[in-house]
Amino acid sequence: MGPLFDILGGLVLVAGTAFLLLGGLGLNRMPDVFNRIQAGTKATTLGTILTLTGIAMMHPDWALKLLLIGMFLLFSNPLSSQVLARAAERTHVHKTSRTRIDRFEQDHDQGEEA
Amino acid sequence: MADFLVYLAAVLAGGAFLLALFRFLRGPSPVDRVVAFDVLTVIAITGIILAAVVADRVIYLDVALVYALLSFLGVIVVARYLERGA
Amino acid sequence: MVLTREFTKPFAALLFFWILLNGTLAPDTLLIGVVASFAIVWFLRESMSFLNEFRATPQAFIAAFKYTGYFLKELVKSNIALARVVLSPDLPINPGIVKVRTRLKSKMGRLLLANSITLTPGTLTVEIEGEYLYIHWVNIESDDIDAATESIVAGFEKYLEVIYG
């Protein structure tokens, strides 16, 4: 493609990696594991998709394979986050004191008492 | 210009990698570490794809795809293990 | 006849991925793909049933298209919201775990719903128990099950219902 398209793709690419950086920052700033998972999974998913889009603009002949990687990540990224969140909940990982309510714990403690 | 942007993207991804690595080392819970590891693998996938652009080799994309598949399975297995260990 | 119906959709899905993976429609590659997809569907009939739950109607394809658009919009919104939280010095969060309900029956439909919720603003699926989902919410708007369902689930459910029933 033309040089203009290359630069446009490059800008999208930089935006994508900026979101990755945001995810890394969120991973460090958030107070407990659930909030960290939220920051990590959302930012990296959009970040990677933008990165793939940017590269697809620079190399249109790679688009199909990039699309496949994107589709896989779109499926696997939230799924692994959910499995990790479930592991955290089931192993009673410490939650931040700012947590307002925990329906899961309420429901499941009742179940054990009844 | 486009080359410069690719390198800038690589620097940003490198920064993200360092931040996630920091969380990985600090923990505190095992789940925190696995979360950080999961983020690290996604950043690494981006890194591999950037390497494909710089080297102009389409075969690296297959490497990224296989890496994505394997790391996904790895995270699922480790999470399962953590659940049972409680 | 039932056999062929059960067969076609997983087969088509697998073959589609094979073509994407190879990025070519060359006859020899295509032939290998057809044989491999056929063999996989044949030997793994039981566990492939999740690829068979979607409806192959025109309405379902239109819904899938709209769903993708809505999903991408939500993904961008969620990242902007996240950026606002992470970049502000006092970290304005108000987290908790709420419970919501879904009308979706199929496994794949529920999985896609859970995945979509994880990527939308401030929510993360923690556990699925039958028709109930436990959601971690960075900024709780409502703890009431119906209100939470309305604001978290409803947007995606209306598309997924058409695709998965």
GROMACS .gro file of C-alpha atoms in nm:
model
  365
    1MET     CA    1   0.000   0.000   0.000
    2GLY     CA    2   0.089   0.364  -0.020
    3PRO     CA    3   0.310   0.543   0.232
    4LEU     CA    4   0.010   0.727   0.377
    5PHE     CA    5  -0.153   0.396   0.465
    6ASP     CA    6   0.173   0.282   0.623
    7ILE     CA    7   0.179   0.585   0.851
    8LEU     CA    8  -0.189   0.545   0.938
    9GLY     CA    9  -0.125   0.182   1.023
   10GLY     CA   10   0.176   0.286   1.230
   11LEU     CA   11  -0.038   0.527   1.430
   12VAL     CA   12  -0.299   0.259   1.500
   13LEU     CA   13  -0.014   0.031   1.601
   14VAL     CA   14   0.122   0.287   1.849
   15ALA     CA   15  -0.229   0.340   1.990
   16GLY     CA   16  -0.257  -0.036   2.042
   17THR     CA   17   0.070  -0.065   2.232
   18ALA     CA   18  -0.028   0.243   2.435
   19PHE     CA   19  -0.327   0.041   2.557
   20LEU     CA   20  -0.092  -0.243   2.648
   21LEU     CA   21   0.103   0.005   2.856
   22LEU     CA   22  -0.222   0.117   3.019
   23GLY     CA   23  -0.297  -0.246   3.103
   24GLY     CA   24   0.046  -0.285   3.263
   25LEU     CA   25  -0.015   0.031   3.465
   26GLY     CA   26  -0.359  -0.091   3.573
   27LEU     CA   27  -0.209  -0.422   3.677
   28ASN     CA   28   0.011  -0.233   3.923
   29ARG     CA   29  -0.229   0.033   4.043
   30MET     CA   30  -0.541  -0.173   4.110
   31PRO     CA   31  -0.587  -0.279   4.475
   32ASP     CA   32  -0.690  -0.644   4.445
   33VAL     CA   33  -0.674  -0.940   4.210
   34PHE     CA   34  -1.022  -0.897   4.057
   35ASN     CA   35  -0.963  -0.535   3.964
   36ARG     CA   36  -0.621  -0.630   3.826
   37ILE     CA   37  -0.776  -0.897   3.607
   38GLN     CA   38  -1.024  -0.638   3.478
   39ALA     CA   39  -0.750  -0.392   3.391
   40GLY     CA   40  -0.526  -0.660   3.241
   41THR     CA   41  -0.780  -0.834   3.021
   42LYS     CA   42  -0.961  -0.532   2.875
   43ALA     CA   43  -0.656  -0.326   2.793
   44THR     CA   44  -0.459  -0.613   2.642
   45THR     CA   45  -0.751  -0.730   2.430
   46LEU     CA   46  -0.813  -0.391   2.271
   47GLY     CA   47  -0.439  -0.327   2.258
   48THR     CA   48  -0.368  -0.643   2.063
   49ILE     CA   49  -0.663  -0.592   1.829
   50LEU     CA   50  -0.545  -0.240   1.746
   51THR     CA   51  -0.190  -0.366   1.699
   52LEU     CA   52  -0.313  -0.636   1.460
   53THR     CA   53  -0.527  -0.383   1.272
   54GLY     CA   54  -0.234  -0.146   1.237
   55ILE     CA   55  -0.011  -0.420   1.098
   56ALA     CA   56  -0.287  -0.536   0.864
   57MET     CA   57  -0.295  -0.181   0.725
   58MET     CA   58   0.081  -0.192   0.663
   59HIS     CA   59   0.075  -0.544   0.519
   60PRO     CA   60  -0.267  -0.610   0.363
   61ASP     CA   61  -0.145  -0.950   0.238
   62TRP     CA   62  -0.107  -1.064   0.600
   63ALA     CA   63  -0.460  -0.962   0.693
   64LEU     CA   64  -0.615  -1.310   0.694
   65LYS     CA   65  -0.363  -1.457   0.935
   66LEU     CA   66  -0.377  -1.150   1.157
   67LEU     CA   67  -0.755  -1.181   1.163
   68LEU     CA   68  -0.721  -1.540   1.278
   69ILE     CA   69  -0.484  -1.443   1.562
   70GLY     CA   70  -0.724  -1.165   1.658
   71MET     CA   71  -1.025  -1.397   1.663
   72PHE     CA   72  -0.841  -1.648   1.875
   73LEU     CA   73  -0.730  -1.385   2.126
   74LEU     CA   74  -1.079  -1.237   2.138
   75PHE     CA   75  -1.200  -1.577   2.246
   76SER     CA   76  -0.913  -1.693   2.469
   77ASN     CA   77  -0.828  -1.372   2.653
   78PRO     CA   78  -1.159  -1.320   2.838
   79LEU     CA   79  -1.190  -1.693   2.893
   80SER     CA   80  -0.858  -1.725   3.072
   81SER     CA   81  -0.949  -1.417   3.279
   82GLN     CA   82  -1.272  -1.580   3.385
   83VAL     CA   83  -1.099  -1.902   3.483
   84LEU     CA   84  -0.847  -1.700   3.686
   85ALA     CA   85  -1.123  -1.494   3.850
   86ARG     CA   86  -1.300  -1.813   3.947
   87ALA     CA   87  -0.980  -1.956   4.090
   88ALA     CA   88  -0.932  -1.637   4.292
   89GLU     CA   89  -1.288  -1.649   4.424
   90ARG     CA   90  -1.276  -2.016   4.514
   91THR     CA   91  -0.941  -1.990   4.692
   92HIS     CA   92  -1.065  -1.682   4.885
   93VAL     CA   93  -0.793  -1.448   4.768
   94HIS     CA   94  -0.796  -1.129   4.975
   95LYS     CA   95  -1.030  -0.861   4.839
   96THR     CA   96  -0.976  -0.489   4.880
   97SER     CA   97  -1.147  -0.324   5.178
   98ARG     CA   98  -1.329  -0.100   4.929
   99THR     CA   99  -1.536  -0.400   4.812
  100ARG     CA  100  -1.897  -0.315   4.880
  101ILE     CA  101  -2.077  -0.640   4.832
  102ASP     CA  102  -2.002  -1.004   4.750
  103ARG     CA  103  -2.310  -1.195   4.641
  104PHE     CA  104  -2.106  -1.502   4.559
  105GLU     CA  105  -1.971  -1.540   4.910
  106GLN     CA  106  -2.315  -1.467   5.060
  107ASP     CA  107  -2.485  -1.734   4.849
  108HIS     CA  108  -2.220  -1.992   4.911
  109ASP     CA  109  -2.187  -1.944   5.286
  110GLN     CA  110  -2.564  -1.984   5.317
  111GLY     CA  111  -2.537  -2.306   5.121
  112GLU     CA  112  -2.287  -2.448   5.367
  113GLU     CA  113  -2.492  -2.356   5.673
  114ALA     CA  114  -2.823  -2.486   5.544
  115MET     CA  115   0.817   0.760   0.945
  116ALA     CA  116   0.634   0.426   0.947
  117ASP     CA  117   0.955   0.257   1.062
  118PHE     CA  118   0.985   0.503   1.347
  119LEU     CA  119   0.627   0.428   1.453
  120VAL     CA  120   0.697   0.055   1.459
  121TYR     CA  121   0.997   0.112   1.686
  122LEU     CA  122   0.795   0.347   1.907
  123ALA     CA  123   0.530   0.074   1.936
  124ALA     CA  124   0.801  -0.173   2.034
  125VAL     CA  125   0.923   0.063   2.306
  126LEU     CA  126   0.570   0.104   2.446
  127ALA     CA  127   0.515  -0.272   2.441
  128GLY     CA  128   0.849  -0.311   2.620
  129GLY     CA  129   0.733  -0.069   2.890
  130ALA     CA  130   0.410  -0.264   2.929
  131PHE     CA  131   0.615  -0.582   2.958
  132LEU     CA  132   0.825  -0.434   3.240
  133LEU     CA  133   0.514  -0.316   3.430
  134ALA     CA  134   0.353  -0.660   3.404
  135LEU     CA  135   0.682  -0.822   3.506
  136PHE     CA  136   0.686  -0.602   3.815
  137ARG     CA  137   0.343  -0.732   3.916
  138PHE     CA  138   0.455  -1.085   3.838
  139LEU     CA  139   0.750  -1.055   4.075
  140ARG     CA  140   0.552  -0.880   4.348
  141GLY     CA  141   0.256  -1.116   4.363
  142PRO     CA  142   0.133  -1.129   4.635
  143SER     CA  143  -0.104  -1.422   4.572
  144PRO     CA  144  -0.031  -1.700   4.320
  145VAL     CA  145  -0.337  -1.590   4.123
  146ASP     CA  146  -0.186  -1.240   4.092
  147ARG     CA  147   0.124  -1.393   3.942
  148VAL     CA  148  -0.069  -1.600   3.693
  149VAL     CA  149  -0.274  -1.294   3.592
  150ALA     CA  150   0.049  -1.103   3.535
  151PHE     CA  151   0.187  -1.399   3.341
  152ASP     CA  152  -0.122  -1.405   3.122
  153VAL     CA  153  -0.076  -1.036   3.041
  154LEU     CA  154   0.294  -1.098   2.977
  155THR     CA  155   0.214  -1.365   2.717
  156VAL     CA  156  -0.027  -1.135   2.533
  157ILE     CA  157   0.238  -0.863   2.525
  158ALA     CA  158   0.490  -1.122   2.404
  159ILE     CA  159   0.252  -1.214   2.120
  160THR     CA  160   0.242  -0.848   2.019
  161GLY     CA  161   0.621  -0.849   2.038
  162ILE     CA  162   0.647  -1.150   1.807
  163ILE     CA  163   0.413  -0.983   1.558
  164LEU     CA  164   0.621  -0.664   1.569
  165ALA     CA  165   0.928  -0.879   1.506
  166ALA     CA  166   0.749  -1.021   1.202
  167VAL     CA  167   0.705  -0.666   1.068
  168VAL     CA  168   1.063  -0.564   1.135
  169ALA     CA  169   1.207  -0.883   0.983
  170ASP     CA  170   0.939  -0.884   0.711
  171ARG     CA  171   0.873  -1.255   0.762
  172VAL     CA  172   0.517  -1.385   0.754
  173ILE     CA  173   0.619  -1.716   0.914
  174TYR     CA  174   0.659  -1.538   1.252
  175LEU     CA  175   0.283  -1.492   1.256
  176ASP     CA  176   0.245  -1.869   1.279
  177VAL     CA  177   0.484  -1.865   1.572
  178ALA     CA  178   0.263  -1.603   1.739
  179LEU     CA  179  -0.049  -1.812   1.675
  180VAL     CA  180   0.100  -2.132   1.818
  181TYR     CA  181   0.237  -1.939   2.114
  182ALA     CA  182  -0.109  -1.794   2.178
  183LEU     CA  183  -0.264  -2.141   2.168
  184LEU     CA  184  -0.008  -2.295   2.403
  185SER     CA  185  -0.003  -2.011   2.656
  186PHE     CA  186  -0.384  -2.014   2.671
  187LEU     CA  187  -0.382  -2.385   2.754
  188GLY     CA  188  -0.104  -2.327   3.005
  189VAL     CA  189  -0.295  -2.057   3.193
  190ILE     CA  190  -0.611  -2.271   3.202
  191VAL     CA  191  -0.419  -2.568   3.343
  192VAL     CA  192  -0.244  -2.358   3.608
  193ALA     CA  193  -0.572  -2.193   3.712
  194ARG     CA  194  -0.733  -2.536   3.749
  195TYR     CA  195  -0.442  -2.647   3.961
  196LEU     CA  196  -0.471  -2.341   4.186
  197GLU     CA  197  -0.842  -2.404   4.236
  198ARG     CA  198  -0.785  -2.757   4.352
  199GLY     CA  199  -0.493  -2.665   4.575
  200ALA     CA  200  -0.718  -2.463   4.805
  201MET     CA  201  -3.099  -3.678   0.746
  202VAL     CA  202  -3.048  -3.589   1.113
  203LEU     CA  203  -2.691  -3.711   1.082
  204THR     CA  204  -2.614  -3.480   0.791
  205ARG     CA  205  -2.760  -3.181   0.977
  206GLU     CA  206  -2.548  -3.253   1.281
  207PHE     CA  207  -2.254  -3.291   1.052
  208THR     CA  208  -2.270  -2.988   0.827
  209LYS     CA  209  -2.235  -2.705   1.074
  210PRO     CA  210  -1.928  -2.826   1.269
  211PHE     CA  211  -1.775  -2.936   0.940
  212ALA     CA  212  -1.830  -2.594   0.782
  213ALA     CA  213  -1.694  -2.419   1.091
  214LEU     CA  214  -1.377  -2.631   1.095
  215LEU     CA  215  -1.319  -2.594   0.723
  216PHE     CA  216  -1.361  -2.217   0.753
  217PHE     CA  217  -1.085  -2.205   1.015
  218TRP     CA  218  -0.862  -2.423   0.801
  219ILE     CA  219  -0.899  -2.186   0.507
  220LEU     CA  220  -0.825  -1.885   0.731
  221LEU     CA  221  -0.522  -2.062   0.871
  222ASN     CA  222  -0.379  -2.135   0.528
  223GLY     CA  223  -0.490  -1.817   0.359
  224THR     CA  224  -0.531  -1.995   0.026
  225LEU     CA  225  -0.794  -2.178  -0.177
  226ALA     CA  226  -0.547  -2.399  -0.366
  227PRO     CA  227  -0.713  -2.735  -0.450
  228ASP     CA  228  -0.460  -2.959  -0.271
  229THR     CA  229  -0.471  -2.757   0.052
  230LEU     CA  230  -0.848  -2.747   0.033
  231LEU     CA  231  -0.867  -3.123  -0.014
  232ILE     CA  232  -0.656  -3.188   0.296
  233GLY     CA  233  -0.879  -2.950   0.488
  234VAL     CA  234  -1.195  -3.129   0.376
  235VAL     CA  235  -1.055  -3.469   0.472
  236ALA     CA  236  -0.922  -3.349   0.810
  237SER     CA  237  -1.242  -3.161   0.903
  238PHE     CA  238  -1.448  -3.464   0.804
  239ALA     CA  239  -1.235  -3.697   1.015
  240ILE     CA  240  -1.241  -3.468   1.319
  241VAL     CA  241  -1.618  -3.423   1.309
  242TRP     CA  242  -1.667  -3.795   1.253
  243PHE     CA  243  -1.451  -3.911   1.545
  244LEU     CA  244  -1.543  -3.634   1.788
  245ARG     CA  245  -1.915  -3.615   1.714
  246GLU     CA  246  -2.012  -3.606   2.081
  247SER     CA  247  -1.781  -3.330   2.198
  248MET     CA  248  -1.825  -3.119   1.884
  249SER     CA  249  -2.191  -3.055   1.959
  250PHE     CA  250  -2.109  -2.702   2.084
  251LEU     CA  251  -2.028  -2.604   1.726
  252ASN     CA  252  -2.375  -2.714   1.629
  253GLU     CA  253  -2.582  -2.495   1.859
  254PHE     CA  254  -2.596  -2.185   1.643
  255ARG     CA  255  -2.877  -2.130   1.397
  256ALA     CA  256  -2.777  -2.095   1.032
  257THR     CA  257  -3.059  -1.860   0.938
  258PRO     CA  258  -3.026  -1.520   0.767
  259GLN     CA  259  -3.158  -1.347   1.081
  260ALA     CA  260  -2.888  -1.519   1.286
  261PHE     CA  261  -2.616  -1.393   1.051
  262ILE     CA  262  -2.751  -1.040   1.066
  263ALA     CA  263  -2.765  -1.065   1.446
  264ALA     CA  264  -2.407  -1.196   1.452
  265PHE     CA  265  -2.299  -0.897   1.245
  266LYS     CA  266  -2.477  -0.648   1.472
  267TYR     CA  267  -2.344  -0.830   1.777
  268THR     CA  268  -1.987  -0.788   1.653
  269GLY     CA  269  -2.039  -0.416   1.600
  270TYR     CA  270  -2.202  -0.365   1.939
  271PHE     CA  271  -1.929  -0.571   2.103
  272LEU     CA  272  -1.646  -0.368   1.949
  273LYS     CA  273  -1.816  -0.045   2.055
  274GLU     CA  274  -1.847  -0.173   2.412
  275LEU     CA  275  -1.484  -0.286   2.410
  276VAL     CA  276  -1.365   0.063   2.318
  277LYS     CA  277  -1.596   0.221   2.578
  278SER     CA  278  -1.466  -0.015   2.843
  279ASN     CA  279  -1.107   0.080   2.769
  280ILE     CA  280  -1.181   0.450   2.787
  281ALA     CA  281  -1.352   0.395   3.123
  282LEU     CA  282  -1.055   0.190   3.240
  283ALA     CA  283  -0.809   0.455   3.126
  284ARG     CA  284  -1.002   0.716   3.324
  285VAL     CA  285  -0.983   0.503   3.639
  286VAL     CA  286  -0.620   0.399   3.607
  287LEU     CA  287  -0.489   0.745   3.517
  288SER     CA  288  -0.669   0.936   3.790
  289PRO     CA  289  -0.459   0.975   4.106
  290ASP     CA  290  -0.727   0.876   4.360
  291LEU     CA  291  -0.835   0.558   4.173
  292PRO     CA  292  -1.215   0.604   4.177
  293ILE     CA  293  -1.342   0.247   4.217
  294ASN     CA  294  -1.634   0.099   4.403
  295PRO     CA  295  -1.605  -0.274   4.344
  296GLY     CA  296  -1.819  -0.575   4.436
  297ILE     CA  297  -1.964  -0.899   4.307
  298VAL     CA  298  -2.327  -0.901   4.191
  299LYS     CA  299  -2.553  -1.174   4.059
  300VAL     CA  300  -2.737  -1.164   3.726
  301ARG     CA  301  -2.966  -1.396   3.535
  302THR     CA  302  -2.963  -1.505   3.169
  303ARG     CA  303  -3.234  -1.647   2.949
  304LEU     CA  304  -2.985  -1.821   2.720
  305LYS     CA  305  -3.001  -2.200   2.727
  306SER     CA  306  -2.717  -2.324   2.509
  307LYS     CA  307  -2.365  -2.373   2.648
  308MET     CA  308  -2.196  -2.183   2.367
  309GLY     CA  309  -2.442  -1.895   2.398
  310ARG     CA  310  -2.370  -1.864   2.770
  311LEU     CA  311  -1.997  -1.884   2.710
  312LEU     CA  312  -2.011  -1.604   2.454
  313LEU     CA  313  -2.226  -1.399   2.689
  314ALA     CA  314  -1.975  -1.447   2.971
  315ASN     CA  315  -1.689  -1.350   2.740
  316SER     CA  316  -1.872  -1.041   2.620
  317ILE     CA  317  -1.947  -0.933   2.977
  318THR     CA  318  -1.580  -0.966   3.064
  319LEU     CA  319  -1.485  -0.723   2.789
  320THR     CA  320  -1.754  -0.463   2.855
  321PRO     CA  321  -1.712  -0.160   3.081
  322GLY     CA  322  -1.611  -0.253   3.434
  323THR     CA  323  -1.749  -0.606   3.447
  324LEU     CA  324  -1.585  -0.947   3.481
  325THR     CA  325  -1.761  -1.284   3.491
  326VAL     CA  326  -1.644  -1.475   3.798
  327GLU     CA  327  -1.866  -1.782   3.795
  328ILE     CA  328  -2.148  -1.934   3.591
  329GLU     CA  329  -2.401  -2.146   3.780
  330GLY     CA  330  -2.682  -2.258   3.553
  331GLU     CA  331  -2.880  -1.951   3.457
  332TYR     CA  332  -2.703  -1.729   3.713
  333LEU     CA  333  -2.379  -1.545   3.657
  334TYR     CA  334  -2.167  -1.382   3.926
  335ILE     CA  335  -2.014  -1.060   3.797
  336HIS     CA  336  -1.732  -0.856   3.946
  337TRP     CA  337  -1.815  -0.491   3.888
  338VAL     CA  338  -1.556  -0.217   3.927
  339ASN     CA  339  -1.820   0.049   3.990
  340ILE     CA  340  -2.141  -0.102   4.121
  341GLU     CA  341  -2.448   0.072   3.986
  342SER     CA  342  -2.704  -0.157   4.137
  343ASP     CA  343  -2.701  -0.463   4.358
  344ASP     CA  344  -3.057  -0.562   4.262
  345ILE     CA  345  -3.059  -0.874   4.043
  346ASP     CA  346  -3.308  -0.740   3.786
  347ALA     CA  347  -3.150  -0.397   3.756
  348ALA     CA  348  -2.802  -0.547   3.727
  349THR     CA  349  -2.925  -0.795   3.465
  350GLU     CA  350  -3.078  -0.510   3.268
  351SER     CA  351  -2.761  -0.303   3.260
  352ILE     CA  352  -2.504  -0.584   3.216
  353VAL     CA  353  -2.670  -0.869   3.029
  354ALA     CA  354  -2.959  -0.732   2.824
  355GLY     CA  355  -2.754  -0.557   2.554
  356PHE     CA  356  -2.578  -0.876   2.443
  357GLU     CA  357  -2.856  -1.117   2.520
  358LYS     CA  358  -3.091  -0.978   2.260
  359TYR     CA  359  -2.845  -1.062   1.981
  360LEU     CA  360  -2.728  -1.394   2.124
  361GLU     CA  361  -3.087  -1.507   2.165
  362VAL     CA  362  -3.137  -1.483   1.790
  363ILE     CA  363  -2.814  -1.671   1.718
  364TYR     CA  364  -2.833  -1.942   1.982
  365GLY     CA  365  -3.193  -1.944   2.099
   0.00000   0.00000   0.00000
